[in-house]
PDB file of C-alpha atoms in Angstrom:
ATOM      1  CA  UNK A   1      16.130  23.493  -2.332  1.00 42.00           C
ATOM      2  CA  UNK A   2      15.327  20.276  -3.719  1.00 54.00           C
ATOM      3  CA  UNK A   3      12.774  18.251  -2.019  1.00 67.00           C
ATOM      4  CA  UNK A   4      13.913  14.972  -0.351  1.00 82.00           C
ATOM      5  CA  UNK A   5      11.136  12.417  -0.969  1.00 92.00           C
ATOM      6  CA  UNK A   6      11.497   8.850   0.115  1.00 94.00           C
ATOM      7  CA  UNK A   7      11.710   6.283  -2.613  1.00 96.00           C
ATOM      8  CA  UNK A   8       9.519   3.119  -2.077  1.00 97.00           C
ATOM      9  CA  UNK A   9      11.199  -0.251  -2.121  1.00 95.00           C
ATOM     10  CA  UNK A  10      10.619  -2.166  -5.195  1.00 93.00           C
ATOM     11  CA  UNK A  11       8.765  -4.937  -3.083  1.00 95.00           C
ATOM     12  CA  UNK A  12       4.995  -4.214  -3.427  1.00 93.00           C
ATOM     13  CA  UNK A  13       4.667  -5.497   0.143  1.00 91.00           C
ATOM     14  CA  UNK A  14       7.239  -3.037   1.525  1.00 94.00           C
ATOM     15  CA  UNK A  15       5.837  -0.442   3.960  1.00 95.00           C
ATOM     16  CA  UNK A  16       5.142   3.186   3.271  1.00 97.00           C
ATOM     17  CA  UNK A  17       6.627   5.897   5.447  1.00 97.00           C
ATOM     18  CA  UNK A  18       4.229   6.906   8.262  1.00 96.00           C
ATOM     19  CA  UNK A  19       1.673   9.386   6.909  1.00 96.00           C
ATOM     20  CA  UNK A  20       2.731  11.970   9.351  1.00 95.00           C
ATOM     21  CA  UNK A  21       6.060  12.295   7.612  1.00 95.00           C
ATOM     22  CA  UNK A  22       4.285  13.757   4.570  1.00 96.00           C
ATOM     23  CA  UNK A  23       5.437  17.315   3.381  1.00 96.00           C
ATOM     24  CA  UNK A  24       3.601  20.385   4.195  1.00 94.00           C
ATOM     25  CA  UNK A  25       4.323  21.808   0.889  1.00 94.00           C
ATOM     26  CA  UNK A  26       3.181  20.360  -1.340  1.00 94.00           C
ATOM     27  CA  UNK A  27       0.673  19.176   1.073  1.00 95.00           C
ATOM     28  CA  UNK A  28       0.599  15.575   1.568  1.00 97.00           C
ATOM     29  CA  UNK A  29       3.458  14.355  -0.697  1.00 97.00           C
ATOM     30  CA  UNK A  30       4.810  11.411   1.309  1.00 98.00           C
ATOM     31  CA  UNK A  31       6.696   9.267  -1.280  1.00 97.00           C
ATOM     32  CA  UNK A  32       7.564   8.360  -4.819  1.00 97.00           C
ATOM     33  CA  UNK A  33       8.290   5.264  -6.843  1.00 96.00           C
ATOM     34  CA  UNK A  34       7.111   1.659  -6.558  1.00 96.00           C
ATOM     35  CA  UNK A  35       4.338   0.460  -8.685  1.00 97.00           C
ATOM     36  CA  UNK A  36       0.532   0.318  -8.960  1.00 97.00           C
ATOM     37  CA  UNK A  37       0.204  -3.317  -8.133  1.00 98.00           C
ATOM     38  CA  UNK A  38      -2.987  -4.530  -6.207  1.00 98.00           C
ATOM     39  CA  UNK A  39      -0.945  -5.276  -3.075  1.00 97.00           C
ATOM     40  CA  UNK A  40       0.623  -1.846  -3.108  1.00 98.00           C
ATOM     41  CA  UNK A  41      -2.383  -0.078  -3.796  1.00 98.00           C
ATOM     42  CA  UNK A  42      -4.479  -1.877  -1.005  1.00 98.00           C
ATOM     43  CA  UNK A  43      -1.632  -1.224   1.342  1.00 97.00           C
ATOM     44  CA  UNK A  44      -1.711   2.446   0.601  1.00 98.00           C
ATOM     45  CA  UNK A  45      -5.445   2.795   1.046  1.00 98.00           C
ATOM     46  CA  UNK A  46      -5.342   0.934   4.276  1.00 98.00           C
ATOM     47  CA  UNK A  47      -2.934   3.616   5.596  1.00 98.00           C
ATOM     48  CA  UNK A  48      -4.889   6.569   4.253  1.00 98.00           C
ATOM     49  CA  UNK A  49      -2.375   6.981   1.251  1.00 98.00           C
ATOM     50  CA  UNK A  50      -3.379   7.227  -2.579  1.00 97.00           C
ATOM     51  CA  UNK A  51      -1.480   7.713  -5.628  1.00 97.00           C
ATOM     52  CA  UNK A  52      -1.681  10.921  -7.634  1.00 94.00           C
ATOM     53  CA  UNK A  53       0.592  12.013 -10.304  1.00 93.00           C
ATOM     54  CA  UNK A  54       0.715  13.391 -13.997  1.00 86.00           C
ATOM     55  CA  UNK A  55       2.024  11.651 -17.174  1.00 85.00           C
ATOM     56  CA  UNK A  56       5.722  11.930 -17.302  1.00 86.00           C
ATOM     57  CA  UNK A  57       6.085  11.999 -13.495  1.00 90.00           C
ATOM     58  CA  UNK A  58       7.170   9.182 -11.145  1.00 93.00           C
ATOM     59  CA  UNK A  59       4.515   7.653  -9.149  1.00 95.00           C
ATOM     60  CA  UNK A  60       3.769  10.077  -6.351  1.00 96.00           C
ATOM     61  CA  UNK A  61       1.992   8.884  -2.956  1.00 97.00           C
ATOM     62  CA  UNK A  62      -0.086  11.423  -0.809  1.00 98.00           C
ATOM     63  CA  UNK A  63      -1.500  11.677   2.403  1.00 98.00           C
ATOM     64  CA  UNK A  64      -3.011  15.360   2.705  1.00 97.00           C
ATOM     65  CA  UNK A  65      -3.681  17.138   5.988  1.00 97.00           C
ATOM     66  CA  UNK A  66      -6.416  18.166   6.241  1.00 97.00           C
ATOM     67  CA  UNK A  67      -8.512  15.511   4.603  1.00 97.00           C
ATOM     68  CA  UNK A  68     -12.014  15.660   2.836  1.00 98.00           C
ATOM     69  CA  UNK A  69     -14.325  13.275   4.099  1.00 98.00           C
ATOM     70  CA  UNK A  70     -18.059  12.580   3.621  1.00 98.00           C
ATOM     71  CA  UNK A  71     -20.092  10.897   6.209  1.00 98.00           C
ATOM     72  CA  UNK A  72     -22.626   8.511   4.436  1.00 97.00           C
ATOM     73  CA  UNK A  73     -25.345  10.224   6.157  1.00 96.00           C
ATOM     74  CA  UNK A  74     -24.220  13.626   5.338  1.00 96.00           C
ATOM     75  CA  UNK A  75     -24.282  14.067   1.468  1.00 96.00           C
ATOM     76  CA  UNK A  76     -26.327  17.140   0.964  1.00 95.00           C
ATOM     77  CA  UNK A  77     -28.581  17.602  -1.994  1.00 95.00           C
ATOM     78  CA  UNK A  78     -30.153  20.952  -2.631  1.00 94.00           C
ATOM     79  CA  UNK A  79     -34.078  21.041  -2.403  1.00 93.00           C
ATOM     80  CA  UNK A  80     -34.072  22.168  -6.129  1.00 94.00           C
ATOM     81  CA  UNK A  81     -32.084  19.007  -7.083  1.00 95.00           C
ATOM     82  CA  UNK A  82     -34.256  16.840  -4.995  1.00 95.00           C
ATOM     83  CA  UNK A  83     -37.246  18.177  -6.873  1.00 94.00           C
ATOM     84  CA  UNK A  84     -35.643  17.452 -10.159  1.00 95.00           C
ATOM     85  CA  UNK A  85     -35.186  13.870  -9.241  1.00 95.00           C
ATOM     86  CA  UNK A  86     -38.919  13.467  -8.710  1.00 94.00           C
ATOM     87  CA  UNK A  87     -39.737  13.096 -12.411  1.00 94.00           C
ATOM     88  CA  UNK A  88     -36.383  11.772 -13.560  1.00 96.00           C
ATOM     89  CA  UNK A  89     -36.166   8.511 -15.562  1.00 96.00           C
ATOM     90  CA  UNK A  90     -32.400   8.023 -14.383  1.00 98.00           C
ATOM     91  CA  UNK A  91     -31.470   4.884 -12.764  1.00 98.00           C
ATOM     92  CA  UNK A  92     -28.327   4.121 -10.508  1.00 98.00           C
ATOM     93  CA  UNK A  93     -26.498   0.633 -10.717  1.00 98.00           C
ATOM     94  CA  UNK A  94     -23.036  -0.591  -9.496  1.00 98.00           C
ATOM     95  CA  UNK A  95     -20.368  -2.268 -11.209  1.00 98.00           C
ATOM     96  CA  UNK A  96     -21.843  -2.798 -14.466  1.00 98.00           C
ATOM     97  CA  UNK A  97     -19.690  -0.386 -16.422  1.00 98.00           C
ATOM     98  CA  UNK A  98     -16.496   0.346 -14.130  1.00 98.00           C
ATOM     99  CA  UNK A  99     -14.065   0.766 -17.062  1.00 98.00           C
ATOM    100  CA  UNK A 100     -16.399   3.243 -18.935  1.00 98.00           C
ATOM    101  CA  UNK A 101     -16.635   5.270 -15.540  1.00 98.00           C
ATOM    102  CA  UNK A 102     -12.950   5.464 -15.100  1.00 98.00           C
ATOM    103  CA  UNK A 103     -12.366   6.457 -18.731  1.00 97.00           C
ATOM    104  CA  UNK A 104     -15.074   9.062 -18.293  1.00 96.00           C
ATOM    105  CA  UNK A 105     -13.538  10.512 -15.255  1.00 96.00           C
ATOM    106  CA  UNK A 106     -10.066  10.674 -16.985  1.00 93.00           C
ATOM    107  CA  UNK A 107     -11.730  12.439 -19.921  1.00 91.00           C
ATOM    108  CA  UNK A 108     -13.493  15.074 -18.093  1.00 80.00           C
ATOM    109  CA  UNK A 109     -11.739  18.526 -17.974  1.00 64.00           C
ATOM    110  CA  UNK A 110     -10.913  19.827 -14.368  1.00 51.00           C
ATOM    111  CA  UNK A 111     -10.645  23.645 -13.732  1.00 49.00           C
ATOM    112  CA  UNK A 112      -7.269  24.691 -13.462  1.00 46.00           C
ATOM    113  CA  UNK A 113      -5.906  21.115 -14.405  1.00 47.00           C
ATOM    114  CA  UNK A 114      -4.030  20.478 -17.632  1.00 45.00           C
ATOM    115  CA  UNK A 115      -4.572  16.980 -18.808  1.00 40.00           C
ATOM    116  CA  UNK A 116      -5.388  14.206 -16.483  1.00 58.00           C
ATOM    117  CA  UNK A 117      -3.861  12.284 -13.568  1.00 76.00           C
ATOM    118  CA  UNK A 118      -5.890   9.225 -14.572  1.00 90.00           C
ATOM    119  CA  UNK A 119      -3.236   7.844 -16.810  1.00 91.00           C
ATOM    120  CA  UNK A 120      -3.432   4.736 -19.031  1.00 93.00           C
ATOM    121  CA  UNK A 121      -1.414   2.936 -16.165  1.00 94.00           C
ATOM    122  CA  UNK A 122      -4.032   4.269 -13.413  1.00 95.00           C
ATOM    123  CA  UNK A 123      -6.735   3.066 -15.526  1.00 97.00           C
ATOM    124  CA  UNK A 124      -5.419  -0.369 -16.072  1.00 97.00           C
ATOM    125  CA  UNK A 125      -4.511  -0.679 -12.174  1.00 97.00           C
ATOM    126  CA  UNK A 126      -8.027   0.090 -11.087  1.00 98.00           C
ATOM    127  CA  UNK A 127      -9.603  -2.023 -13.538  1.00 98.00           C
ATOM    128  CA  UNK A 128      -7.418  -4.916 -12.191  1.00 98.00           C
ATOM    129  CA  UNK A 129      -8.443  -4.006  -8.730  1.00 98.00           C
ATOM    130  CA  UNK A 130     -12.121  -4.159 -10.008  1.00 98.00           C
ATOM    131  CA  UNK A 131     -11.700  -7.622 -11.393  1.00 98.00           C
ATOM    132  CA  UNK A 132     -10.205  -8.758  -8.175  1.00 98.00           C
ATOM    133  CA  UNK A 133     -13.411  -7.323  -6.193  1.00 98.00           C
ATOM    134  CA  UNK A 134     -11.877  -4.323  -4.588  1.00 98.00           C
ATOM    135  CA  UNK A 135     -12.671  -1.464  -6.864  1.00 98.00           C
ATOM    136  CA  UNK A 136     -16.207  -0.283  -7.568  1.00 98.00           C
ATOM    137  CA  UNK A 137     -18.091   2.129  -9.683  1.00 98.00           C
ATOM    138  CA  UNK A 138     -21.606   3.614  -9.080  1.00 98.00           C
ATOM    139  CA  UNK A 139     -23.314   4.387 -12.369  1.00 98.00           C
ATOM    140  CA  UNK A 140     -26.239   6.914 -13.460  1.00 98.00           C
ATOM    141  CA  UNK A 141     -27.997   5.796 -16.480  1.00 98.00           C
ATOM    142  CA  UNK A 142     -30.400   7.416 -18.678  1.00 97.00           C
ATOM    143  CA  UNK A 143     -31.838   4.339 -20.502  1.00 97.00           C
ATOM    144  CA  UNK A 144     -28.734   2.710 -22.030  1.00 96.00           C
ATOM    145  CA  UNK A 145     -26.501   5.971 -21.828  1.00 97.00           C
ATOM    146  CA  UNK A 146     -24.092   6.553 -19.122  1.00 98.00           C
ATOM    147  CA  UNK A 147     -24.731  10.070 -17.545  1.00 98.00           C
ATOM    148  CA  UNK A 148     -22.688  10.098 -14.466  1.00 98.00           C
ATOM    149  CA  UNK A 149     -20.704   7.966 -12.127  1.00 98.00           C
ATOM    150  CA  UNK A 150     -18.059   7.641  -9.307  1.00 98.00           C
ATOM    151  CA  UNK A 151     -15.525   5.054  -8.699  1.00 98.00           C
ATOM    152  CA  UNK A 152     -13.200   4.075  -5.774  1.00 98.00           C
ATOM    153  CA  UNK A 153     -11.798   1.272  -3.631  1.00 98.00           C
ATOM    154  CA  UNK A 154     -13.346  -0.527  -0.667  1.00 98.00           C
ATOM    155  CA  UNK A 155     -11.167  -1.820   1.998  1.00 98.00           C
ATOM    156  CA  UNK A 156     -13.060  -3.370   5.059  1.00 98.00           C
ATOM    157  CA  UNK A 157     -16.038  -0.819   5.727  1.00 98.00           C
ATOM    158  CA  UNK A 158     -14.235   2.068   4.484  1.00 98.00           C
ATOM    159  CA  UNK A 159     -14.912   3.535   0.739  1.00 98.00           C
ATOM    160  CA  UNK A 160     -12.089   5.655  -0.849  1.00 98.00           C
ATOM    161  CA  UNK A 161     -13.453   7.824  -3.520  1.00 98.00           C
ATOM    162  CA  UNK A 162     -11.012   8.233  -6.438  1.00 97.00           C
ATOM    163  CA  UNK A 163     -13.036  10.483  -9.004  1.00 96.00           C
ATOM    164  CA  UNK A 164     -16.473  11.269 -10.389  1.00 96.00           C
ATOM    165  CA  UNK A 165     -17.901  12.686 -13.563  1.00 97.00           C
ATOM    166  CA  UNK A 166     -21.157  14.023 -15.093  1.00 97.00           C
ATOM    167  CA  UNK A 167     -22.000  13.471 -18.537  1.00 96.00           C
ATOM    168  CA  UNK A 168     -25.191  15.532 -17.833  1.00 96.00           C
ATOM    169  CA  UNK A 169     -25.822  18.011 -15.166  1.00 95.00           C
ATOM    170  CA  UNK A 170     -26.302  16.358 -11.843  1.00 96.00           C
ATOM    171  CA  UNK A 171     -24.958  12.984 -12.870  1.00 97.00           C
ATOM    172  CA  UNK A 172     -21.895  12.886 -10.322  1.00 97.00           C
ATOM    173  CA  UNK A 173     -24.132  14.203  -7.557  1.00 97.00           C
ATOM    174  CA  UNK A 174     -26.728  11.489  -8.028  1.00 98.00           C
ATOM    175  CA  UNK A 175     -23.853   8.912  -8.213  1.00 98.00           C
ATOM    176  CA  UNK A 176     -22.364  10.304  -5.034  1.00 98.00           C
ATOM    177  CA  UNK A 177     -25.788  10.391  -3.005  1.00 97.00           C
ATOM    178  CA  UNK A 178     -26.789   6.972  -4.229  1.00 98.00           C
ATOM    179  CA  UNK A 179     -23.284   5.549  -2.938  1.00 98.00           C
ATOM    180  CA  UNK A 180     -23.658   7.148   0.266  1.00 98.00           C
ATOM    181  CA  UNK A 181     -27.295   5.884   0.581  1.00 97.00           C
ATOM    182  CA  UNK A 182     -26.261   2.278  -0.039  1.00 98.00           C
ATOM    183  CA  UNK A 183     -23.178   2.623   2.288  1.00 98.00           C
ATOM    184  CA  UNK A 184     -25.387   4.003   5.186  1.00 97.00           C
ATOM    185  CA  UNK A 185     -27.726   1.082   4.799  1.00 97.00           C
ATOM    186  CA  UNK A 186     -24.506  -1.458   4.953  1.00 97.00           C
ATOM    187  CA  UNK A 187     -23.310   0.434   8.162  1.00 98.00           C
ATOM    188  CA  UNK A 188     -20.231   1.926   6.176  1.00 98.00           C
ATOM    189  CA  UNK A 189     -19.940   5.336   7.820  1.00 98.00           C
ATOM    190  CA  UNK A 190     -17.346   7.343   5.731  1.00 98.00           C
ATOM    191  CA  UNK A 191     -16.274   8.153   2.198  1.00 98.00           C
ATOM    192  CA  UNK A 192     -12.882   9.510   1.646  1.00 98.00           C
ATOM    193  CA  UNK A 193     -13.045  12.536  -0.922  1.00 97.00           C
ATOM    194  CA  UNK A 194      -9.177  13.150  -0.704  1.00 96.00           C
ATOM    195  CA  UNK A 195      -8.431  16.875  -1.149  1.00 93.00           C
ATOM    196  CA  UNK A 196     -10.718  20.020  -0.470  1.00 91.00           C
ATOM    197  CA  UNK A 197     -12.755  21.623  -3.122  1.00 91.00           C
ATOM    198  CA  UNK A 198     -15.585  24.040  -3.047  1.00 93.00           C
ATOM    199  CA  UNK A 199     -17.661  21.573  -4.751  1.00 91.00           C
ATOM    200  CA  UNK A 200     -17.322  18.814  -2.394  1.00 95.00           C
ATOM    201  CA  UNK A 201     -17.852  21.188   0.455  1.00 95.00           C
ATOM    202  CA  UNK A 202     -21.055  22.427  -1.107  1.00 95.00           C
ATOM    203  CA  UNK A 203     -22.156  18.561  -1.167  1.00 96.00           C
ATOM    204  CA  UNK A 204     -21.475  18.061   2.550  1.00 97.00           C
ATOM    205  CA  UNK A 205     -17.837  16.974   2.780  1.00 97.00           C
ATOM    206  CA  UNK A 206     -15.781  17.702   6.048  1.00 97.00           C
ATOM    207  CA  UNK A 207     -12.388  18.730   6.738  1.00 97.00           C
ATOM    208  CA  UNK A 208     -10.622  16.221   9.038  1.00 98.00           C
ATOM    209  CA  UNK A 209      -7.111  16.419  10.350  1.00 98.00           C
ATOM    210  CA  UNK A 210      -5.034  13.594   9.057  1.00 98.00           C
ATOM    211  CA  UNK A 211      -4.633  12.071  12.504  1.00 97.00           C
ATOM    212  CA  UNK A 212      -8.103  11.635  13.118  1.00 98.00           C
ATOM    213  CA  UNK A 213      -8.704  10.415   9.588  1.00 98.00           C
ATOM    214  CA  UNK A 214      -6.101   7.644   9.761  1.00 98.00           C
ATOM    215  CA  UNK A 215      -7.291   6.707  13.028  1.00 98.00           C
ATOM    216  CA  UNK A 216     -10.826   6.167  12.025  1.00 98.00           C
ATOM    217  CA  UNK A 217      -9.650   4.421   8.708  1.00 98.00           C
ATOM    218  CA  UNK A 218      -7.514   1.925  10.672  1.00 98.00           C
ATOM    219  CA  UNK A 219     -10.407   0.743  12.474  1.00 98.00           C
ATOM    220  CA  UNK A 220     -12.777   0.699   9.648  1.00 98.00           C
ATOM    221  CA  UNK A 221     -10.432  -1.298   7.268  1.00 98.00           C
ATOM    222  CA  UNK A 222      -9.974  -3.954   9.816  1.00 98.00           C
ATOM    223  CA  UNK A 223     -13.628  -5.040   9.701  1.00 98.00           C
ATOM    224  CA  UNK A 224     -13.698  -8.071   7.440  1.00 96.00           C
ATOM    225  CA  UNK A 225     -16.169  -7.691   4.349  1.00 96.00           C
ATOM    226  CA  UNK A 226     -16.557  -9.843   1.426  1.00 95.00           C
ATOM    227  CA  UNK A 227     -15.162  -8.818  -1.966  1.00 97.00           C
ATOM    228  CA  UNK A 228     -16.636  -9.023  -5.355  1.00 98.00           C
ATOM    229  CA  UNK A 229     -18.778  -7.075  -7.529  1.00 98.00           C
ATOM    230  CA  UNK A 230     -21.654  -4.953  -6.073  1.00 98.00           C
ATOM    231  CA  UNK A 231     -24.164  -5.266  -8.760  1.00 98.00           C
ATOM    232  CA  UNK A 232     -26.654  -7.583  -7.018  1.00 98.00           C
ATOM    233  CA  UNK A 233     -26.388  -6.263  -3.506  1.00 97.00           C
ATOM    234  CA  UNK A 234     -26.453  -2.588  -4.528  1.00 98.00           C
ATOM    235  CA  UNK A 235     -29.508  -3.389  -6.860  1.00 98.00           C
ATOM    236  CA  UNK A 236     -30.832  -0.965  -9.216  1.00 97.00           C
ATOM    237  CA  UNK A 237     -32.018   2.325  -7.482  1.00 97.00           C
ATOM    238  CA  UNK A 238     -34.358   4.833  -9.418  1.00 97.00           C
ATOM    239  CA  UNK A 239     -33.476   8.438  -9.171  1.00 96.00           C
ATOM    240  CA  UNK A 240     -36.835   9.437  -7.874  1.00 94.00           C
ATOM    241  CA  UNK A 241     -36.072   7.202  -4.731  1.00 93.00           C
ATOM    242  CA  UNK A 242     -33.202   9.705  -3.720  1.00 92.00           C
ATOM    243  CA  UNK A 243     -35.588  12.734  -4.010  1.00 87.00           C
ATOM    244  CA  UNK A 244     -36.999  11.751  -0.571  1.00 76.00           C
ATOM    245  CA  UNK A 245     -34.763   9.375   0.864  1.00 61.00           C
ATOM    246  CA  UNK A 246     -32.252  10.477   3.568  1.00 53.00           C
ATOM    247  CA  UNK A 247     -28.890  10.056   2.029  1.00 56.00           C
TER     248      UNK A 247
END
């Protein structure tokens, strides 16, 4: 039987279907079509919805149940990894290489995945959100070389993680830990991690019901926060600081 998926209105300001209307199989598929304009994307995130599709497909919008979520005080780093950070010369920054982080995430092979969902159109859309002050990257540098990073979208006091990569072992873990560390200090309690994976669970992600996730998101996105680059407020965080810090 062919799936009946709601088609979005061409107007970027038009509403999405309620998230509870998403399909159970494939899990969380809610709607199709529309565009990747800033207005549409921000509206999606405010309601716990994100785009995810492959080249050649229409734009597909998702709100899975359950949802993977990190608490900003709940990212877990192994004792061995923390020990390795003590002598690391890596440094973490924010919003100094956004496009490079997105491109590296797109180029990173994923187990069981052919090609990338981070298409050229997706990259351009998030770069535009970054220029508007809504999308951010956290970058791990070894000298001038980018060795890991994560990017996502901030709305209110909610950070919606999109993707991360490691150019060297541990690069993505450090980027995630540094992001959580800073968000905790800013009183931002959650990081959306979208879809369950063993890797995310091993780093401390929790499985939330969609209902609970969307209820919490509704509160957090309604708290006004300034937009703009995080470079200055994030600062430069040496890796060894996270060897002992509570993430």
